[in-house]
Coordinates of C-alpha atoms and ligand atoms in Angstrom, one line a residue:
M1 CA 0.0 0.0 0.0
P2 CA 1.4 3.5 -0.8
W3 CA 1.9 6.0 1.9
P4 CA -1.0 8.5 2.3
T5 CA -0.4 11.3 -0.1
I6 CA -2.5 13.9 1.6
N7 CA -0.1 16.7 2.7
D8 CA -1.0 17.8 6.1
D9 CA -0.7 21.5 5.4
D10 CA -2.1 22.4 8.8
V11 CA 0.7 20.7 10.8
T12 CA 3.3 21.7 8.3
R13 CA 2.3 25.3 8.7
L14 CA 2.3 25.0 12.5
V15 CA 5.8 23.5 12.5
A16 CA 7.0 26.4 10.3
N17 CA 5.4 28.9 12.7
E18 CA 6.9 27.3 15.7
T19 CA 10.4 27.2 14.1
E20 CA 9.9 30.9 13.3
R21 CA 9.0 31.6 16.9
Q22 CA 12.0 29.8 18.2
N23 CA 14.3 31.5 15.6
T24 CA 13.1 35.0 16.2
G25 CA 12.4 35.3 20.0
L26 CA 14.4 35.0 23.2
Q27 CA 13.8 31.6 24.9
L28 CA 14.7 32.2 28.5
I29 CA 12.7 29.4 30.1
A30 CA 15.3 27.8 32.4
S31 CA 14.1 24.2 31.6
E32 CA 14.3 24.6 27.8
N33 CA 17.0 24.2 25.3
F34 CA 17.5 23.7 21.5
A35 CA 18.3 20.0 20.5
S36 CA 20.9 19.5 17.8
P37 CA 19.8 18.4 14.3
A38 CA 21.5 15.0 15.1
V39 CA 19.3 14.6 18.2
M40 CA 16.2 15.5 16.2
E41 CA 17.1 13.2 13.4
A42 CA 17.3 10.2 15.8
T43 CA 14.0 11.3 17.4
G44 CA 12.4 11.1 14.0
S45 CA 13.9 7.7 13.1
V46 CA 12.3 4.3 12.4
F47 CA 12.9 3.3 16.1
T48 CA 9.5 4.9 16.7
N49 CA 8.0 1.8 15.1
K50 CA 9.4 -0.8 17.5
Y51 CA 7.8 -2.5 20.5
S52 CA 10.6 -3.5 23.0
E53 CA 9.0 -4.1 26.4
G54 CA 11.7 -5.3 28.7
Y55 CA 15.4 -4.6 28.6
P56 CA 18.3 -5.5 26.2
G57 CA 18.6 -9.3 26.0
K58 CA 15.3 -9.7 27.9
R59 CA 12.5 -8.5 25.6
Y60 CA 8.9 -9.7 25.4
Y61 CA 8.7 -9.4 21.6
G62 CA 11.0 -10.4 18.8
G63 CA 12.9 -8.2 16.4
N64 CA 14.9 -6.3 19.0
Q65 CA 18.4 -7.1 17.7
V66 CA 19.1 -3.5 16.7
V67 CA 17.0 -1.9 19.5
D68 CA 19.1 -3.8 22.1
Q69 CA 22.2 -2.2 20.6
V70 CA 20.9 1.3 20.7
E71 CA 19.6 1.0 24.2
D72 CA 22.9 -0.5 25.4
L73 CA 24.8 2.2 23.7
A74 CA 22.7 4.9 25.6
R75 CA 23.2 3.1 28.9
Q76 CA 27.0 2.7 28.4
R77 CA 27.5 6.3 27.3
I78 CA 25.6 7.8 30.3
C79 CA 27.2 5.5 32.8
E80 CA 30.6 6.5 31.5
L81 CA 29.8 10.2 31.5
F82 CA 28.5 10.2 35.1
G83 CA 30.6 7.3 36.5
A84 CA 27.5 5.4 37.4
D85 CA 27.1 1.6 37.9
H86 CA 23.8 1.3 36.2
A87 CA 21.4 3.4 34.0
N88 CA 17.8 3.1 33.1
V89 CA 17.2 5.2 30.0
Q90 CA 13.5 4.3 29.5
P91 CA 11.6 6.9 31.6
H92 CA 9.4 9.0 29.2
S93 CA 10.0 12.1 31.3
G94 CA 11.6 13.4 34.5
A95 CA 8.3 13.0 36.4
N96 CA 8.1 9.3 35.3
A97 CA 11.7 8.8 36.4
N98 CA 11.0 10.2 39.9
M99 CA 7.8 8.1 40.3
A100 CA 9.6 5.0 39.3
V101 CA 12.3 5.6 42.0
Y102 CA 9.6 6.1 44.6
H103 CA 7.9 3.0 43.5
A104 CA 11.1 1.1 43.7
L105 CA 12.3 2.3 47.1
L106 CA 9.1 3.2 49.1
E107 CA 5.8 1.8 50.3
P108 CA 2.7 4.0 50.2
G109 CA 2.7 6.3 53.3
D110 CA 6.5 6.3 53.7
T111 CA 8.1 9.5 54.8
V112 CA 10.3 11.4 52.3
L113 CA 12.2 14.7 52.9
G114 CA 12.3 17.0 49.9
L115 CA 12.7 20.7 49.1
S116 CA 9.3 22.6 49.5
L117 CA 7.6 23.4 46.3
D118 CA 7.2 27.1 47.1
H119 CA 11.0 27.3 47.8
G120 CA 12.1 25.7 44.5
G121 CA 11.2 22.0 44.7
H122 CA 9.4 20.2 41.9
L123 CA 5.8 19.0 41.6
T124 CA 7.1 15.4 41.9
H125 CA 8.7 16.3 45.3
G126 CA 5.4 15.9 47.1
S127 CA 2.9 18.4 45.7
P128 CA -0.6 17.6 47.1
V129 CA -2.0 17.5 43.6
N130 CA 0.7 15.1 42.3
A131 CA 0.8 11.4 42.8
S132 CA 4.0 11.8 44.8
G133 CA 2.2 13.8 47.4
L134 CA -0.9 11.6 47.3
I135 CA 0.9 8.3 47.8
Y136 CA 3.8 9.3 50.1
N137 CA 4.2 11.4 53.2
F138 CA 6.5 14.3 52.0
V139 CA 8.0 16.7 54.5
G140 CA 9.5 19.9 53.1
Y141 CA 12.7 21.7 54.0
R142 CA 13.0 25.3 53.0
V143 CA 15.6 27.9 52.1
S144 CA 16.7 30.1 55.0
D145 CA 15.2 33.5 55.7
S146 CA 18.6 35.1 55.9
D147 CA 20.3 34.2 52.6
E148 CA 17.6 32.2 50.8
R149 CA 19.8 29.2 50.5
I150 CA 19.3 25.5 51.5
E151 CA 20.8 25.1 55.0
I152 CA 22.0 21.6 55.7
E153 CA 21.4 22.1 59.4
E154 CA 17.7 22.5 58.8
V155 CA 17.7 19.4 56.6
A156 CA 19.5 17.5 59.3
A157 CA 17.1 18.6 62.0
L158 CA 14.0 17.6 60.0
A159 CA 15.7 14.3 59.1
H160 CA 16.3 13.5 62.7
E161 CA 12.7 14.5 63.6
H162 CA 10.9 12.7 60.8
K163 CA 13.2 9.8 60.1
P164 CA 12.5 9.7 56.3
K165 CA 13.1 6.5 54.3
L166 CA 14.3 8.7 51.4
I167 CA 15.8 12.2 51.2
V168 CA 15.3 14.0 47.9
T169 CA 17.4 16.9 46.9
G170 CA 17.6 18.9 43.6
A171 CA 15.3 21.7 42.5
T172 CA 13.4 23.3 39.7
A173 CA 13.8 26.9 40.8
Y174 CA 16.9 27.3 42.9
P175 CA 19.8 29.4 41.7
R176 CA 22.7 27.9 43.7
I177 CA 24.9 24.9 43.7
I178 CA 23.6 22.0 45.8
E179 CA 26.5 20.1 47.4
P180 CA 25.7 16.4 47.5
E181 CA 28.2 15.4 50.1
P182 CA 26.5 17.0 53.1
F183 CA 23.2 15.4 52.1
R184 CA 24.9 12.0 52.1
K185 CA 26.1 12.6 55.6
V186 CA 22.6 13.5 56.8
A187 CA 21.1 10.5 55.0
D188 CA 23.7 8.2 56.7
E189 CA 23.0 9.7 60.1
V190 CA 19.3 8.7 59.9
G191 CA 19.6 5.6 57.7
A192 CA 17.8 7.1 54.7
L193 CA 18.4 6.6 51.1
L194 CA 19.5 9.6 49.0
M195 CA 18.1 10.7 45.6
F196 CA 19.4 13.7 43.7
D197 CA 16.9 15.0 41.1
A198 CA 19.3 16.7 38.7
A199 CA 16.7 17.4 36.1
H200 CA 17.8 21.0 35.6
I201 CA 21.5 20.7 36.1
A202 CA 22.4 17.4 34.4
G203 CA 24.1 19.3 31.6
L204 CA 26.1 21.4 34.1
I205 CA 27.3 18.2 35.8
A206 CA 28.1 16.5 32.5
G207 CA 30.1 19.6 31.5
G208 CA 32.0 19.7 34.8
A209 CA 30.5 23.0 35.9
H210 CA 28.7 21.5 38.9
P211 CA 29.7 18.7 41.4
N212 CA 28.7 15.2 40.3
P213 CA 26.2 13.7 42.8
V214 CA 26.6 10.1 41.6
P215 CA 29.4 9.1 44.0
Y216 CA 27.2 10.3 47.0
C217 CA 23.8 9.1 46.0
D218 CA 21.8 5.9 45.8
V219 CA 19.9 7.3 42.9
V220 CA 20.3 10.2 40.5
T221 CA 17.4 11.2 38.2
F222 CA 17.3 13.7 35.5
T223 CA 15.6 14.9 32.3
T224 CA 17.5 14.7 29.1
H225 CA 16.0 17.8 27.5
K226 CA 17.0 20.6 29.8
T227 CA 20.7 21.6 30.2
L228 CA 21.7 18.2 28.9
R229 CA 20.2 19.3 25.5
G230 CA 18.8 16.0 24.3
P231 CA 15.4 14.8 23.4
R232 CA 12.4 15.1 25.8
G233 CA 12.8 12.3 28.3
G234 CA 14.1 11.0 31.6
C235 CA 16.9 8.9 33.0
I236 CA 17.8 7.1 36.2
L237 CA 21.3 6.4 37.4
T238 CA 21.7 4.0 40.3
T239 CA 24.1 1.7 42.2
A240 CA 24.5 -1.9 41.2
E241 CA 22.6 -2.9 44.4
L242 CA 19.4 -1.0 43.4
A243 CA 19.6 -1.7 39.6
G244 CA 17.2 -4.6 39.6
A245 CA 14.6 -2.8 41.8
I246 CA 14.8 0.4 39.7
D247 CA 14.5 -1.4 36.4
K248 CA 11.5 -3.4 37.6
A249 CA 9.8 -0.2 38.8
V250 CA 10.2 1.5 35.4
F251 CA 8.9 -1.6 33.5
P252 CA 6.6 -3.2 34.3
G253 CA 6.0 -0.9 37.3
Q254 CA 5.2 2.4 35.7
Q255 CA 5.5 2.2 31.9
G256 CA 4.8 -0.1 29.0
G257 CA 6.9 -0.1 25.8
P258 CA 9.9 2.2 25.9
Q259 CA 10.3 4.9 23.3
E260 CA 13.3 3.7 21.5
H261 CA 13.5 6.6 19.1
S262 CA 13.9 8.9 22.1
I263 CA 16.5 6.4 23.5
A264 CA 18.4 6.6 20.3
A265 CA 18.3 10.4 20.5
K266 CA 19.4 10.2 24.2
A267 CA 22.5 8.1 23.0
V268 CA 23.3 10.9 20.5
A269 CA 22.9 13.6 23.2
F270 CA 25.0 11.7 25.7
A271 CA 27.9 11.5 23.2
E272 CA 27.5 15.2 22.5
A273 CA 27.6 15.9 26.2
S274 CA 30.9 14.1 26.6
T275 CA 32.8 16.4 24.3
D276 CA 35.2 19.3 25.2
E277 CA 32.8 21.6 23.3
F278 CA 30.1 20.7 25.8
K279 CA 32.4 21.6 28.7
T280 CA 32.9 25.0 27.2
Y281 CA 29.1 25.2 26.7
A282 CA 28.3 24.3 30.3
R283 CA 30.8 26.9 31.6
Q284 CA 29.3 29.5 29.3
I285 CA 25.8 28.9 30.5
V286 CA 27.0 29.8 34.0
S287 CA 29.0 32.8 32.9
N288 CA 26.0 34.0 30.9
A289 CA 23.7 33.6 33.9
E290 CA 26.1 35.6 36.1
A291 CA 26.3 38.4 33.5
L292 CA 22.5 38.5 33.0
A293 CA 21.9 38.5 36.8
A294 CA 24.4 41.4 37.3
A295 CA 22.8 43.4 34.5
L296 CA 19.3 42.8 35.9
A297 CA 20.4 43.9 39.3
G298 CA 21.6 47.1 37.7
E299 CA 18.1 47.6 36.3
G300 CA 16.7 47.6 39.9
F301 CA 15.5 44.0 40.2
R302 CA 16.3 41.9 43.3
L303 CA 17.9 38.5 42.8
V304 CA 16.7 35.8 45.1
S305 CA 19.8 34.7 47.2
G306 CA 21.7 37.6 45.7
G307 CA 22.7 36.0 42.4
T308 CA 23.3 32.7 40.7
D309 CA 25.9 30.0 40.3
N310 CA 24.0 27.8 37.9
H311 CA 21.9 28.3 34.7
L312 CA 19.0 30.3 36.2
M313 CA 18.0 33.2 38.4
L314 CA 14.9 34.2 40.3
L315 CA 13.9 37.8 40.1
D316 CA 11.9 39.5 42.8
L317 CA 10.0 42.2 40.9
R318 CA 8.9 44.2 43.9
P319 CA 11.9 46.6 44.2
F320 CA 11.6 47.3 40.5
D321 CA 7.9 48.0 40.7
E322 CA 5.7 47.2 43.7
E323 CA 2.6 46.9 41.5
L324 CA 4.0 44.5 38.9
T325 CA 3.1 40.8 39.2
G326 CA 5.0 37.9 37.7
K327 CA 1.9 37.0 35.7
E328 CA 1.6 40.5 34.1
A329 CA 5.3 40.6 33.4
Q330 CA 5.3 37.2 31.7
I331 CA 2.5 38.2 29.4
V332 CA 3.9 41.5 28.3
L333 CA 7.4 40.1 27.9
D334 CA 6.0 37.3 25.6
E335 CA 4.4 40.0 23.5
A336 CA 7.9 41.5 23.1
G337 CA 9.3 38.1 22.0
I338 CA 10.9 37.5 25.4
T339 CA 9.7 34.1 26.7
L340 CA 10.1 33.2 30.3
N341 CA 7.9 32.1 33.2
R342 CA 6.5 33.7 36.3
N343 CA 7.7 32.0 39.5
S344 CA 7.0 32.2 43.2
I345 CA 9.8 33.7 45.2
P346 CA 10.5 32.3 48.7
D347 CA 7.5 33.3 51.0
D348 CA 5.8 35.1 48.1
P349 CA 2.8 37.1 49.3
R350 CA 1.1 36.5 46.0
S351 CA -0.5 33.3 44.9
P352 CA 1.4 30.8 42.7
F353 CA -0.8 31.8 39.8
V354 CA 0.1 35.5 40.1
T355 CA 3.5 35.5 41.9
S356 CA 6.0 38.3 42.6
G357 CA 8.8 36.8 40.6
L358 CA 10.2 35.6 37.3
R359 CA 12.5 32.6 36.6
I360 CA 15.1 33.2 33.9
G361 CA 17.5 30.7 32.4
T362 CA 20.4 30.8 30.0
P363 CA 20.7 27.3 28.5
A364 CA 18.9 28.0 25.2
V365 CA 20.4 31.4 24.5
T366 CA 23.9 30.0 25.2
T367 CA 23.3 27.1 22.8
Q368 CA 22.5 29.6 20.0
G369 CA 25.9 31.3 20.7
M370 CA 25.0 34.4 22.8
R371 CA 27.6 35.6 25.2
E372 CA 28.0 38.3 27.9
P373 CA 27.4 41.3 25.6
E374 CA 24.0 39.8 24.5
M375 CA 23.1 39.2 28.2
A376 CA 23.5 42.9 28.9
E377 CA 21.3 43.6 26.0
I378 CA 18.6 41.1 27.2
A379 CA 18.5 42.7 30.6
R380 CA 18.0 46.1 29.0
L381 CA 15.2 44.8 26.8
I382 CA 13.4 43.1 29.8
A383 CA 13.6 46.2 31.9
S384 CA 12.5 48.5 29.0
T385 CA 9.5 46.3 28.2
L386 CA 8.4 46.2 31.8
R387 CA 8.8 50.0 32.3
Q388 CA 6.7 50.6 29.2
R389 CA 4.2 47.8 29.7
N390 CA 1.2 50.0 29.1
D391 CA 2.5 51.4 25.9
A392 CA 1.6 48.9 23.1
A393 CA 3.6 50.7 20.4
A394 CA 6.7 50.7 22.6
V395 CA 6.3 46.9 23.3
A396 CA 5.9 46.3 19.5
G397 CA 9.1 48.3 19.0
I398 CA 10.9 46.1 21.4
R399 CA 9.6 43.0 19.6
E400 CA 11.5 44.3 16.5
E401 CA 14.7 44.9 18.6
V402 CA 14.4 41.3 19.9
R403 CA 14.1 40.0 16.4
A404 CA 17.2 41.9 15.3
L405 CA 19.2 40.7 18.3
C406 CA 18.2 37.0 17.6
E407 CA 18.7 37.1 13.8
P408 CA 22.5 36.2 13.7
F409 CA 21.9 33.6 16.4
A410 CA 18.9 31.7 14.9
P411 CA 19.2 28.1 16.1
Y412 CA 17.5 26.6 13.0
P413 CA 18.4 29.0 10.3
Q414 CA 18.1 26.5 7.5
V415 CA 14.4 26.0 8.0
Ligands
PLP1 C1 11.6 19.4 35.0 C2 11.7 18.6 36.3 C3 11.2 17.4 36.5 C4 10.2 16.8 35.5 O1 10.5 16.6 34.2 P1 9.4 16.4 33.1 O2 10.2 15.8 32.0 O3 8.7 17.7 32.9 O4 8.4 15.4 33.7 C5 11.4 16.7 37.6 N1 12.2 17.3 38.6 C6 12.7 18.5 38.5 C7 13.6 19.0 39.6 C8 12.5 19.2 37.3 O5 13.0 20.5 37.2

């Protein structure tokens, strides 16, 4: 039978429109990046057609001779890159990876210590609307009032009080390095297992810009599409001791057939992340974040914790303009071609839907080749948009400035 010949003009047009949006605007969402053409080619490959429930050498269906090789390649590459005993590359997302770990290590109702959501933790670290919070008893640690950083003394006090079976560290909106070693010490003191959710910073770790948690943790989870710059997906690294339990929890515990096209693309991304160029990239992400944070401070914003040492920063909008909410800022900046997200700041007086803050990240703009001079320009454009937010003509003018700034850095110029 011939392939369908109907051209789907609707989707073709939408893909072109989205490419145009990504090429001509500033993508400052801290969890986003631009995947390489090689990663996207693998994602669009014939591996999408294959059912391969199980693991290499132990599949339920036939025909997995080649799939086994690609999944083994992905596992070997990521174990080598992070120095891990074992990898499971099948989780469809970061959330799936985390749920599989909980499924493997916990019973319903068990106590887990994690970073509070309103202080930078993730939905899967015990939000009451997420399965993690419904099934397990999460207790939250918080950043300190004084310097807005995680204090290991507070983590230790809560660990001794609540005796968690698992301690989770890692964050979704925290601008500082999280040292894994002190967490290991606390976990050992109370007999807890330790999981590091490196979803955001996996690329910084791979590139040597942040400490590697693998030697200190029982389990490390991460997404492959954030700073690591691969396809959308998740990954779990674990000790040899927990390998069997983790694999069983991913399949058959949480998922059915793995997405081998994504796994092939993960293998490509893991190879890309082990190069010297990627080390340079990871360092530049951090340098760009520092430069952007300094320039934004110069415009009158307050930086939560006073700055950043990773790929993101949290802006407190109140010193810039008491009336301006995160929600309003996000909307008007999007009109100017500057895409980022509103975010609660620690002890935010406004609701999580409104917020007093913005989260801004540099992974994507760094991938497209922007450096410190462009960061200064971005800070100026953000401040200028927000100052003139009630002037539609001024915002339209800034949209053109953003387009001009992005033009020489378009990530997908050939399209
Ligand atoms: C993004 C993120 C996740 C979830 O990843 P998804 O792929 O969106 O499911 C989990 N944990 C942290 C800390 C994250 O930032």
